[in-house]
Short mmCIF file of C-alpha atoms and ligand atoms in Angstrom, two decimals:
data_model
loop_
_atom_site.label_atom_id
_atom_site.label_comp_id
_atom_site.label_asym_id
_atom_site.label_seq_id
_atom_site.Cartn_x
_atom_site.Cartn_y
_atom_site.Cartn_z
CA UNK A 1 -14.71 16.03 -13.30
CA UNK A 2 -14.75 17.73 -9.93
CA UNK A 3 -11.89 20.09 -10.67
CA UNK A 4 -8.96 20.54 -12.99
CA UNK A 5 -7.42 17.44 -11.39
CA UNK A 6 -6.90 14.45 -13.61
CA UNK A 7 -9.23 11.49 -13.43
CA UNK A 8 -8.95 8.03 -14.96
CA UNK A 9 -11.31 7.69 -17.89
CA UNK A 10 -12.36 4.15 -17.21
CA UNK A 11 -12.23 1.41 -14.61
CA UNK A 12 -10.02 -0.70 -16.85
CA UNK A 13 -7.69 2.26 -17.32
CA UNK A 14 -7.37 2.62 -13.56
CA UNK A 15 -6.85 -1.09 -12.97
CA UNK A 16 -4.16 -1.30 -15.65
CA UNK A 17 -2.42 1.82 -14.37
CA UNK A 18 -2.48 0.71 -10.73
CA UNK A 19 -1.49 -2.83 -11.66
CA UNK A 20 1.17 -1.28 -13.89
CA UNK A 21 2.53 0.54 -10.86
CA UNK A 22 2.42 -2.62 -8.80
CA UNK A 23 3.85 -4.94 -11.43
CA UNK A 24 7.48 -4.08 -11.87
CA UNK A 25 11.00 -5.30 -11.34
CA UNK A 26 9.81 -6.35 -7.89
CA UNK A 27 7.49 -8.95 -9.38
CA UNK A 28 9.47 -10.26 -12.29
CA UNK A 29 12.89 -10.10 -10.74
CA UNK A 30 12.65 -9.59 -6.98
CA UNK A 31 9.94 -12.07 -6.16
CA UNK A 32 11.20 -15.08 -8.15
CA UNK A 33 14.82 -14.61 -7.08
CA UNK A 34 13.86 -14.30 -3.43
CA UNK A 35 11.69 -17.36 -3.76
CA UNK A 36 14.65 -19.16 -5.35
CA UNK A 37 16.98 -18.38 -2.47
CA UNK A 38 14.41 -18.71 0.35
CA UNK A 39 13.18 -22.24 0.01
CA UNK A 40 11.00 -21.96 -3.09
CA UNK A 41 7.39 -22.61 -2.19
CA UNK A 42 8.03 -21.77 1.48
CA UNK A 43 8.59 -18.19 0.37
CA UNK A 44 5.72 -18.34 -2.09
CA UNK A 45 3.26 -19.36 0.64
CA UNK A 46 4.51 -16.78 3.14
CA UNK A 47 4.35 -14.13 0.44
CA UNK A 48 0.81 -15.04 -0.55
CA UNK A 49 -0.38 -14.97 3.06
CA UNK A 50 1.29 -11.62 3.77
CA UNK A 51 0.03 -10.17 0.51
CA UNK A 52 -3.57 -11.02 1.37
CA UNK A 53 -3.62 -10.33 5.10
CA UNK A 54 -1.35 -7.27 5.19
CA UNK A 55 -0.71 -5.77 1.81
CA UNK A 56 -4.29 -5.81 0.50
CA UNK A 57 -5.73 -4.03 3.60
CA UNK A 58 -2.90 -1.49 3.44
CA UNK A 59 -3.56 -0.98 -0.27
CA UNK A 60 -7.21 -0.30 0.56
CA UNK A 61 -6.16 2.28 3.14
CA UNK A 62 -4.19 4.18 0.52
CA UNK A 63 -6.79 3.94 -2.22
CA UNK A 64 -9.64 4.97 0.07
CA UNK A 65 -7.80 7.92 1.60
CA UNK A 66 -6.79 9.04 -1.89
CA UNK A 67 -10.26 8.72 -3.35
CA UNK A 68 -11.85 10.44 -0.35
CA UNK A 69 -9.55 13.45 -0.24
CA UNK A 70 -8.73 13.73 -3.96
CA UNK A 71 -5.32 15.02 -2.91
CA UNK A 72 -1.67 13.96 -2.95
CA UNK A 73 -0.31 12.19 0.14
CA UNK A 74 1.25 15.26 1.76
CA UNK A 75 -2.03 17.15 1.65
CA UNK A 76 -4.35 14.17 2.03
CA UNK A 77 -3.36 12.88 5.48
CA UNK A 78 -3.75 16.25 7.29
CA UNK A 79 -7.30 16.68 5.98
CA UNK A 80 -8.39 13.56 7.86
CA UNK A 81 -8.04 15.30 11.21
CA UNK A 82 -9.02 18.67 12.63
CA UNK A 83 -6.39 18.45 15.35
CA UNK A 84 -3.34 20.57 14.48
CA UNK A 85 -0.81 18.14 15.95
CA UNK A 86 -2.25 15.20 14.03
CA UNK A 87 -2.42 17.28 10.89
CA UNK A 88 1.25 18.14 11.29
CA UNK A 89 2.11 14.48 11.80
CA UNK A 90 0.11 13.77 8.63
CA UNK A 91 2.05 16.23 6.50
CA UNK A 92 5.32 14.91 7.92
CA UNK A 93 4.39 11.33 7.06
CA UNK A 94 3.29 12.57 3.64
CA UNK A 95 6.62 14.29 3.07
CA UNK A 96 8.37 11.13 4.26
CA UNK A 97 6.41 9.23 1.63
CA UNK A 98 7.32 11.72 -1.07
CA UNK A 99 11.02 11.50 -0.22
CA UNK A 100 10.91 7.71 -0.03
CA UNK A 101 9.11 7.47 -3.38
CA UNK A 102 11.77 9.71 -4.92
CA UNK A 103 14.61 7.66 -3.40
CA UNK A 104 13.05 4.46 -4.68
CA UNK A 105 12.83 5.98 -8.15
CA UNK A 106 16.45 7.10 -7.94
CA UNK A 107 17.77 3.53 -7.63
CA UNK A 108 14.99 1.99 -9.70
CA UNK A 109 15.93 4.17 -12.69
CA UNK A 110 19.49 2.84 -12.59
CA UNK A 111 18.36 -0.78 -12.67
CA UNK A 112 15.71 -0.03 -15.28
CA UNK A 113 18.44 1.62 -17.37
CA UNK A 114 20.35 -1.67 -17.36
CA UNK A 115 17.22 -3.37 -18.66
CA UNK A 116 17.04 -0.87 -21.53
CA UNK A 117 20.72 -1.53 -22.21
CA UNK A 118 20.21 -5.29 -22.47
CA UNK A 119 17.06 -4.83 -24.58
CA UNK A 120 18.95 -2.87 -27.23
CA UNK A 121 22.23 -4.78 -26.96
CA UNK A 122 20.90 -8.02 -28.44
CA UNK A 123 19.50 -6.60 -31.70
CA UNK A 124 22.71 -4.54 -32.10
CA UNK A 125 24.70 -7.75 -31.73
CA UNK A 126 22.57 -9.32 -34.43
CA UNK A 127 23.41 -6.60 -36.97
CA UNK A 128 27.10 -6.85 -36.15
CA UNK A 129 27.52 -3.81 -33.91
CA UNK A 130 29.26 -5.71 -31.16
CA UNK A 131 31.21 -2.71 -29.85
CA UNK A 132 28.17 -0.68 -28.75
CA UNK A 133 26.44 -3.88 -27.78
CA UNK A 134 29.20 -4.82 -25.34
CA UNK A 135 29.28 -1.31 -23.91
CA UNK A 136 25.55 -1.48 -23.21
CA UNK A 137 25.86 -4.62 -21.10
CA UNK A 138 29.13 -3.89 -19.30
CA UNK A 139 29.04 -2.32 -15.87
CA UNK A 140 30.51 1.17 -15.80
CA UNK A 141 29.62 4.65 -14.60
CA UNK A 142 29.24 6.30 -18.05
CA UNK A 143 26.96 3.54 -19.27
CA UNK A 144 24.94 3.48 -16.01
CA UNK A 145 24.55 7.23 -16.15
CA UNK A 146 23.54 7.35 -19.82
CA UNK A 147 20.97 4.59 -19.53
CA UNK A 148 19.55 6.00 -16.29
CA UNK A 149 19.06 9.36 -18.01
CA UNK A 150 17.35 7.72 -20.99
CA UNK A 151 15.00 5.86 -18.66
CA UNK A 152 14.25 8.98 -16.61
CA UNK A 153 13.55 10.76 -19.90
CA UNK A 154 10.99 8.11 -20.85
CA UNK A 155 9.39 8.28 -17.41
CA UNK A 156 9.14 12.06 -17.56
CA UNK A 157 7.76 11.86 -21.09
CA UNK A 158 4.83 9.76 -19.93
CA UNK A 159 4.16 11.78 -16.77
CA UNK A 160 4.21 15.02 -18.79
CA UNK A 161 1.14 13.74 -20.62
CA UNK A 162 -0.87 13.80 -17.39
CA UNK A 163 -3.22 11.25 -15.89
CA UNK A 164 -5.42 10.40 -18.87
CA UNK A 165 -3.12 11.03 -21.83
CA UNK A 166 0.09 9.91 -20.19
CA UNK A 167 -0.29 7.42 -17.36
CA UNK A 168 -3.60 5.83 -18.40
CA UNK A 169 -2.87 5.73 -22.11
CA UNK A 170 0.57 4.15 -21.73
CA UNK A 171 -0.58 1.66 -19.12
CA UNK A 172 -3.34 0.53 -21.46
CA UNK A 173 -0.82 0.01 -24.22
CA UNK A 174 1.99 -1.57 -22.25
CA UNK A 175 0.27 -3.83 -19.71
CA UNK A 176 -1.36 -6.21 -22.22
CA UNK A 177 1.98 -6.44 -24.02
CA UNK A 178 3.69 -7.26 -20.74
CA UNK A 179 1.25 -10.01 -19.79
CA UNK A 180 1.38 -11.53 -23.26
CA UNK A 181 5.21 -11.53 -23.37
CA UNK A 182 5.47 -13.03 -19.90
CA UNK A 183 3.10 -15.90 -20.68
CA UNK A 184 4.75 -16.61 -24.03
CA UNK A 185 8.23 -16.66 -22.49
CA UNK A 186 7.17 -18.90 -19.59
CA UNK A 187 5.49 -21.37 -21.95
CA UNK A 188 8.59 -21.53 -24.09
CA UNK A 189 11.02 -21.93 -21.21
CA UNK A 190 8.92 -24.71 -19.68
CA UNK A 191 9.61 -26.83 -22.77
CA UNK A 192 13.38 -26.72 -22.22
CA UNK A 193 15.34 -29.57 -20.65
CA UNK A 194 15.72 -29.15 -16.92
CA UNK A 195 12.86 -26.66 -16.61
CA UNK A 196 10.67 -29.08 -14.69
CA UNK A 197 13.24 -29.36 -11.94
CA UNK A 198 13.01 -25.61 -11.48
CA UNK A 199 9.28 -25.94 -11.32
CA UNK A 200 9.50 -28.48 -8.52
CA UNK A 201 11.86 -26.25 -6.51
CA UNK A 202 9.33 -23.46 -6.93
CA UNK A 203 6.31 -25.52 -5.96
CA UNK A 204 7.62 -27.86 -3.23
CA UNK A 205 8.13 -25.97 0.04
CA UNK A 206 11.22 -26.33 2.19
CA UNK A 207 9.16 -26.26 5.39
CA UNK A 208 12.15 -25.60 7.63
CA UNK A 209 12.32 -22.11 6.17
CA UNK A 210 8.71 -21.02 6.73
CA UNK A 211 8.36 -18.58 9.62
CA UNK A 212 12.05 -17.83 9.93
CA UNK A 213 12.51 -14.17 10.80
CA UNK A 214 14.62 -13.40 7.76
CA UNK A 215 12.08 -14.94 5.46
CA UNK A 216 9.22 -13.01 7.07
CA UNK A 217 10.84 -9.61 6.75
CA UNK A 218 11.91 -10.40 3.19
CA UNK A 219 8.44 -11.55 2.24
CA UNK A 220 6.85 -8.52 3.92
CA UNK A 221 9.25 -6.15 2.23
CA UNK A 222 8.61 -7.91 -1.04
CA UNK A 223 4.83 -7.68 -0.69
CA UNK A 224 4.95 -3.99 0.26
CA UNK A 225 7.38 -3.18 -2.50
CA UNK A 226 5.41 -5.13 -5.01
CA UNK A 227 2.13 -3.39 -4.24
CA UNK A 228 3.90 0.01 -4.27
CA UNK A 229 2.75 0.71 -0.72
CA UNK A 230 3.53 3.27 1.94
CA UNK A 231 4.81 6.13 -0.14
CA UNK A 232 1.65 7.56 -1.66
CA UNK A 233 1.76 6.07 -5.15
CA UNK A 234 -1.43 4.11 -4.65
CA UNK A 235 -2.89 7.02 -2.71
CA UNK A 236 -2.36 9.38 -5.63
CA UNK A 237 -3.76 6.89 -8.15
CA UNK A 238 -6.77 6.43 -5.83
CA UNK A 239 -7.20 10.19 -5.81
CA UNK A 240 -7.68 10.09 -9.59
CA UNK A 241 -10.36 7.43 -9.30
CA UNK A 242 -13.90 8.45 -10.08
CA UNK A 243 -16.38 8.60 -7.19
CA UNK A 244 -18.57 6.15 -9.01
CA UNK A 245 -16.09 3.27 -8.65
CA UNK A 246 -16.33 0.67 -5.90
CA UNK A 247 -12.90 0.86 -4.29
CA UNK A 248 -12.82 -2.49 -2.43
CA UNK A 249 -13.44 -4.44 -5.61
CA UNK A 250 -11.16 -2.48 -7.96
CA UNK A 251 -8.48 -2.67 -5.25
CA UNK A 252 -8.91 -6.44 -5.04
CA UNK A 253 -8.50 -6.73 -8.80
CA UNK A 254 -5.29 -4.72 -8.70
CA UNK A 255 -3.90 -6.86 -5.86
CA UNK A 256 -4.85 -10.08 -7.63
CA UNK A 257 -3.21 -8.97 -10.86
CA UNK A 258 -0.06 -8.00 -9.01
CA UNK A 259 0.19 -11.22 -7.03
CA UNK A 260 -0.79 -13.29 -10.05
CA UNK A 261 1.94 -11.77 -12.20
CA UNK A 262 4.58 -12.28 -9.49
CA UNK A 263 3.59 -15.93 -9.21
CA UNK A 264 3.56 -16.25 -13.00
CA UNK A 265 7.06 -14.77 -13.21
CA UNK A 266 8.21 -17.58 -10.92
CA UNK A 267 7.08 -20.00 -13.62
CA UNK A 268 9.50 -18.27 -15.96
CA UNK A 269 12.55 -17.52 -13.81
CA UNK A 270 13.04 -20.71 -11.79
CA UNK A 271 12.56 -23.10 -14.72
CA UNK A 272 14.90 -20.87 -16.76
CA UNK A 273 17.59 -21.23 -14.08
CA UNK A 274 17.41 -25.00 -14.07
CA UNK A 275 17.28 -25.05 -17.86
CA UNK A 276 20.51 -23.06 -17.75
CA UNK A 277 21.93 -25.61 -15.30
CA UNK A 278 21.06 -28.42 -17.72
CA UNK A 279 23.10 -26.59 -20.35
CA UNK A 280 26.13 -26.29 -18.15
CA UNK A 281 25.65 -22.74 -16.84
CA UNK A 282 26.61 -22.41 -13.16
CA UNK A 283 23.53 -21.53 -11.10
CA UNK A 284 24.76 -22.22 -7.56
CA UNK A 285 27.18 -20.20 -5.45
CA UNK A 286 30.01 -21.66 -3.31
CA UNK A 287 27.74 -22.24 -0.35
CA UNK A 288 25.36 -24.25 -2.50
CA UNK A 289 22.59 -21.61 -2.62
CA UNK A 290 21.02 -20.51 -5.88
CA UNK A 291 22.58 -17.48 -7.50
CA UNK A 292 20.17 -14.63 -7.24
CA UNK A 293 19.70 -10.91 -7.72
CA UNK A 294 21.98 -9.25 -10.25
CA UNK A 295 23.97 -12.40 -11.09
CA UNK A 296 20.80 -14.22 -11.96
CA UNK A 297 19.35 -11.64 -14.31
CA UNK A 298 22.53 -10.31 -15.84
CA UNK A 299 24.67 -13.44 -16.09
CA UNK A 300 22.70 -16.67 -15.67
CA UNK A 301 19.87 -15.73 -18.04
CA UNK A 302 22.14 -14.18 -20.71
CA UNK A 303 24.32 -17.30 -20.48
CA UNK A 304 21.22 -19.44 -21.03
CA UNK A 305 20.14 -17.34 -24.02
CA UNK A 306 23.63 -17.50 -25.53
CA UNK A 307 23.39 -21.29 -25.72
CA UNK A 308 20.50 -20.94 -28.15
CA UNK A 309 21.71 -19.11 -31.32
CA UNK A 310 19.29 -16.69 -32.95
CA UNK A 311 16.28 -17.90 -30.96
CA UNK A 312 18.24 -16.91 -27.89
CA UNK A 313 18.67 -13.38 -29.20
CA UNK A 314 14.95 -12.98 -29.70
CA UNK A 315 14.16 -14.52 -26.35
CA UNK A 316 16.67 -12.27 -24.63
CA UNK A 317 15.30 -9.18 -26.35
CA UNK A 318 11.73 -10.14 -25.41
CA UNK A 319 12.76 -10.83 -21.83
CA UNK A 320 14.56 -7.53 -21.29
CA UNK A 321 11.83 -5.64 -23.11
CA UNK A 322 9.39 -7.20 -20.65
CA UNK A 323 11.54 -5.97 -17.77
CA UNK A 324 11.81 -2.49 -19.26
CA UNK A 325 8.05 -2.20 -19.74
CA UNK A 326 7.39 -3.43 -16.22
CA UNK A 327 9.84 -0.85 -14.91
CA UNK A 328 8.35 2.03 -16.88
CA UNK A 329 4.74 1.53 -15.79
CA UNK A 330 6.08 1.50 -12.21
CA UNK A 331 8.44 4.43 -12.42
CA UNK A 332 5.73 6.74 -13.74
CA UNK A 333 3.71 6.10 -10.59
CA UNK A 334 6.68 6.99 -8.40
CA UNK A 335 7.36 10.22 -10.27
CA UNK A 336 3.68 11.16 -10.08
CA UNK A 337 4.00 11.44 -6.26
CA UNK A 338 6.28 14.52 -6.18
CA UNK A 339 4.82 15.89 -9.43
CA UNK A 340 1.25 15.92 -8.08
CA UNK A 341 2.49 17.58 -4.90
CA UNK A 342 4.33 20.34 -6.77
CA UNK A 343 1.27 20.99 -8.93
CA UNK A 344 -1.25 21.01 -6.11
CA UNK A 345 0.80 22.68 -3.40
CA UNK A 346 2.75 25.25 -5.41
CA UNK A 347 0.52 25.69 -8.43
CA UNK A 348 3.24 24.66 -10.89
CA UNK A 349 2.24 23.59 -14.38
CA UNK A 350 2.54 19.86 -15.01
CA UNK A 351 5.48 20.35 -17.34
CA UNK A 352 7.43 22.45 -14.86
CA UNK A 353 6.64 20.09 -12.01
CA UNK A 354 7.75 17.08 -14.08
CA UNK A 355 11.02 18.69 -15.16
CA UNK A 356 11.78 19.86 -11.63
CA UNK A 357 10.98 16.59 -9.84
CA UNK A 358 12.49 14.44 -12.58
CA UNK A 359 15.62 16.62 -12.66
CA UNK A 360 16.20 16.43 -8.91
CA UNK A 361 15.66 12.67 -8.84
CA UNK A 362 17.99 12.19 -11.82
CA UNK A 363 20.58 14.21 -9.86
CA UNK A 364 20.25 11.93 -6.84
CA UNK A 365 20.40 8.94 -9.13
CA UNK A 366 23.59 10.26 -10.76
CA UNK A 367 25.14 10.63 -7.29
CA UNK A 368 24.30 6.99 -6.58
CA UNK A 369 25.87 5.96 -9.89
CA UNK A 370 29.08 7.79 -9.04
CA UNK A 371 29.31 6.41 -5.47
CA UNK A 372 27.78 3.12 -6.41
CA UNK A 373 29.46 0.85 -3.85
CA UNK A 374 28.63 3.08 -0.92
CA UNK A 375 25.15 4.26 -1.87
CA UNK A 376 23.27 1.78 -4.02
CA UNK A 377 22.58 -0.91 -1.41
CA UNK A 378 22.15 1.65 1.33
CA UNK A 379 19.43 3.60 -0.50
CA UNK A 380 17.56 0.37 -1.26
CA UNK A 381 17.67 -0.81 2.36
CA UNK A 382 16.69 2.53 3.88
CA UNK A 383 13.82 3.17 1.48
CA UNK A 384 12.33 -0.29 1.06
CA UNK A 385 13.22 -2.31 4.12
CA UNK A 386 12.52 0.39 6.70
CA UNK A 387 10.93 3.40 5.00
CA UNK A 388 8.05 1.61 3.34
CA UNK A 389 6.87 -0.52 6.31
CA UNK A 390 7.18 2.45 8.71
CA UNK A 391 5.17 4.71 6.43
CA UNK A 392 2.75 1.83 5.92
CA UNK A 393 2.11 1.85 9.66
CA UNK A 394 1.53 5.62 9.55
CA UNK A 395 -1.04 5.24 6.77
CA UNK A 396 -2.84 2.45 8.65
CA UNK A 397 -2.93 4.66 11.73
CA UNK A 398 -4.51 7.46 9.72
CA UNK A 399 -7.03 5.14 8.12
CA UNK A 400 -7.85 3.28 11.34
CA UNK A 401 -7.50 5.82 14.14
CA UNK A 402 -7.61 9.33 12.74
CA UNK A 403 -10.20 9.03 10.00
CA UNK A 404 -13.64 9.18 11.61
CA UNK A 405 -15.72 6.07 11.18
CA UNK A 406 -18.80 7.91 9.92
CA UNK A 407 -16.74 9.80 7.34
CA UNK A 408 -15.22 6.53 6.17
CA UNK A 409 -18.66 4.98 5.86
CA UNK A 410 -19.89 7.95 3.86
CA UNK A 411 -16.94 7.42 1.53
CA UNK A 412 -17.77 3.73 1.09
CA UNK A 413 -21.44 4.53 0.55
CA UNK A 414 -20.69 6.85 -2.35
CA UNK A 415 -21.22 4.00 -4.75
CA UNK A 416 -22.57 1.25 -2.53
CA UNK A 417 -25.57 2.17 -0.41
CA UNK A 418 -25.42 -1.14 1.41
CA UNK A 419 -21.74 -0.68 2.29
CA UNK A 420 -22.45 -0.98 6.02
CA UNK A 421 -23.76 -4.49 5.56
CA UNK A 422 -20.74 -5.77 3.73
CA UNK A 423 -18.05 -8.01 5.15
CA UNK A 424 -15.51 -5.37 4.20
CA UNK A 425 -17.06 -2.83 6.56
CA UNK A 426 -17.31 -5.36 9.39
CA UNK A 427 -13.70 -6.45 9.17
CA UNK A 428 -11.52 -3.87 7.51
CA UNK A 429 -11.75 -0.79 9.81
CA UNK A 430 -10.80 -2.75 12.94
CA UNK A 431 -8.27 -4.65 10.95
CA UNK A 432 -6.28 -1.63 9.73
CA UNK A 433 -6.63 -0.13 13.16
CA UNK A 434 -5.13 -2.99 15.16
CA UNK A 435 -3.84 -5.88 13.16
CA UNK A 436 -1.93 -4.18 10.35
CA UNK A 437 0.18 -1.77 12.42
CA UNK A 438 0.85 -4.46 15.00
CA UNK A 439 2.05 -7.16 12.63
CA UNK A 440 4.07 -4.75 10.49
CA UNK A 441 5.59 -3.37 13.69
CA UNK A 442 6.49 -6.79 15.04
CA UNK A 443 8.13 -7.88 11.81
CA UNK A 444 10.05 -4.59 11.62
CA UNK A 445 11.29 -4.74 15.20
CA UNK A 446 12.24 -8.36 14.82
CA UNK A 447 14.27 -7.54 11.72
CA UNK A 448 16.23 -4.89 13.62
CA UNK A 449 17.07 -7.02 16.66
N1 LIG B 1 5.75 -2.12 -7.27
C1 LIG B 1 6.78 -1.89 -8.22
C2 LIG B 1 7.57 -3.17 -8.44
O1 LIG B 1 7.16 -4.22 -8.06
C3 LIG B 1 7.70 -0.77 -7.84
C4 LIG B 1 7.02 0.44 -7.33
C5 LIG B 1 6.26 1.32 -7.98
C6 LIG B 1 7.13 0.91 -6.02
N2 LIG B 1 5.84 2.33 -7.15
C7 LIG B 1 6.37 2.09 -5.94
C8 LIG B 1 7.77 0.41 -4.93
C9 LIG B 1 6.28 2.75 -4.74
C10 LIG B 1 7.67 1.10 -3.75
C11 LIG B 1 6.92 2.24 -3.65
O2 LIG B 1 8.62 -3.15 -9.01
#
């Protein structure tokens, strides 16, 4: 190891941790529900295209900058330039990323808390404790606050362990469990009556919806959120990657896992909705659109499970456990952003940094819980719809314009002497320089006007 900084022990450990960050509520909940309400396969296609042409190059920018500088985002961007003004812009963008990551965690922890609540409520119901069970699934500030704190506690517990013994170890344990549970649930749900109709909605595109502005910005936001981009999570994970790894290929594996799991989750959620419909559960709203977002996860699916006796209880527990695991492997990557900064900038111990960052974020989260109506949606929009794409542009600018080409090539050659003959080298640098910022910019501007 180069310094006292953490470093992933193995390639698999890195891939599972980075895919763990990427795979989260965004994949298993956000992606399928947006696909459901945006013309099914039309959204799927747009998402896939944006994920490959925009999100993967942006992911590479973060991983490469991280691996090259071996620093957190706030300190990494300034080191790419010797010009003071650019360096200042770099630290500002880095701080913006840190704040955005923390804001994302502050609402994410609330939602993840609900998942924990539903996971424990079903077994409690089974043993006859229906009072606590009902409390755990009913919306209310005390319950939201309690569950959020429990989830933040879990997140801090993992991050306290550090890169190898916390993040890597837990990702290695939880990710296989997640993939297994998801596949098992999808296979089961596909056998239910009505499931095949859901499958056809998912796989047959409503062409009229492709290329509509709303759909584009949603799909872009979804792809950026899903790959954890713009705020320095992937950058910091890249900074813990050994110099002997080939970044373009490990990055591709992470992106493929993330996209694959989102697509797989569609094979669970949409068939489940239509299976619920076949059992008499309402799945459409007054205007004829599919119910989505919170109604889908917290009422349609529970209603489906409740039509199935004891099997339903086990299915529900497995489903919400899946969501909780997905959320935890993501939340640790968000918390690592401010924690790494506090350690590296102010010399704090990992435990102090974790308690400080986790405490402040839990405080923000508690404020959101208390002023839920006013703040919850607002924080999500500001951080994910605008913050992430804007910061994504900043990172592409640093990778494409500020970072010197010869330094970038040296970085790529660390573990691939023929790097300058690869397709990646011919396409990617110009691509992040021109295409990425431009397209992200156009979609952003279009979404504002
Ligand atoms: N990608 C995760 C998901 O799909 C969430 C996530 C983790 C995230 N780290 C992030 C989102 C950083 C934005 C920024 O749920």
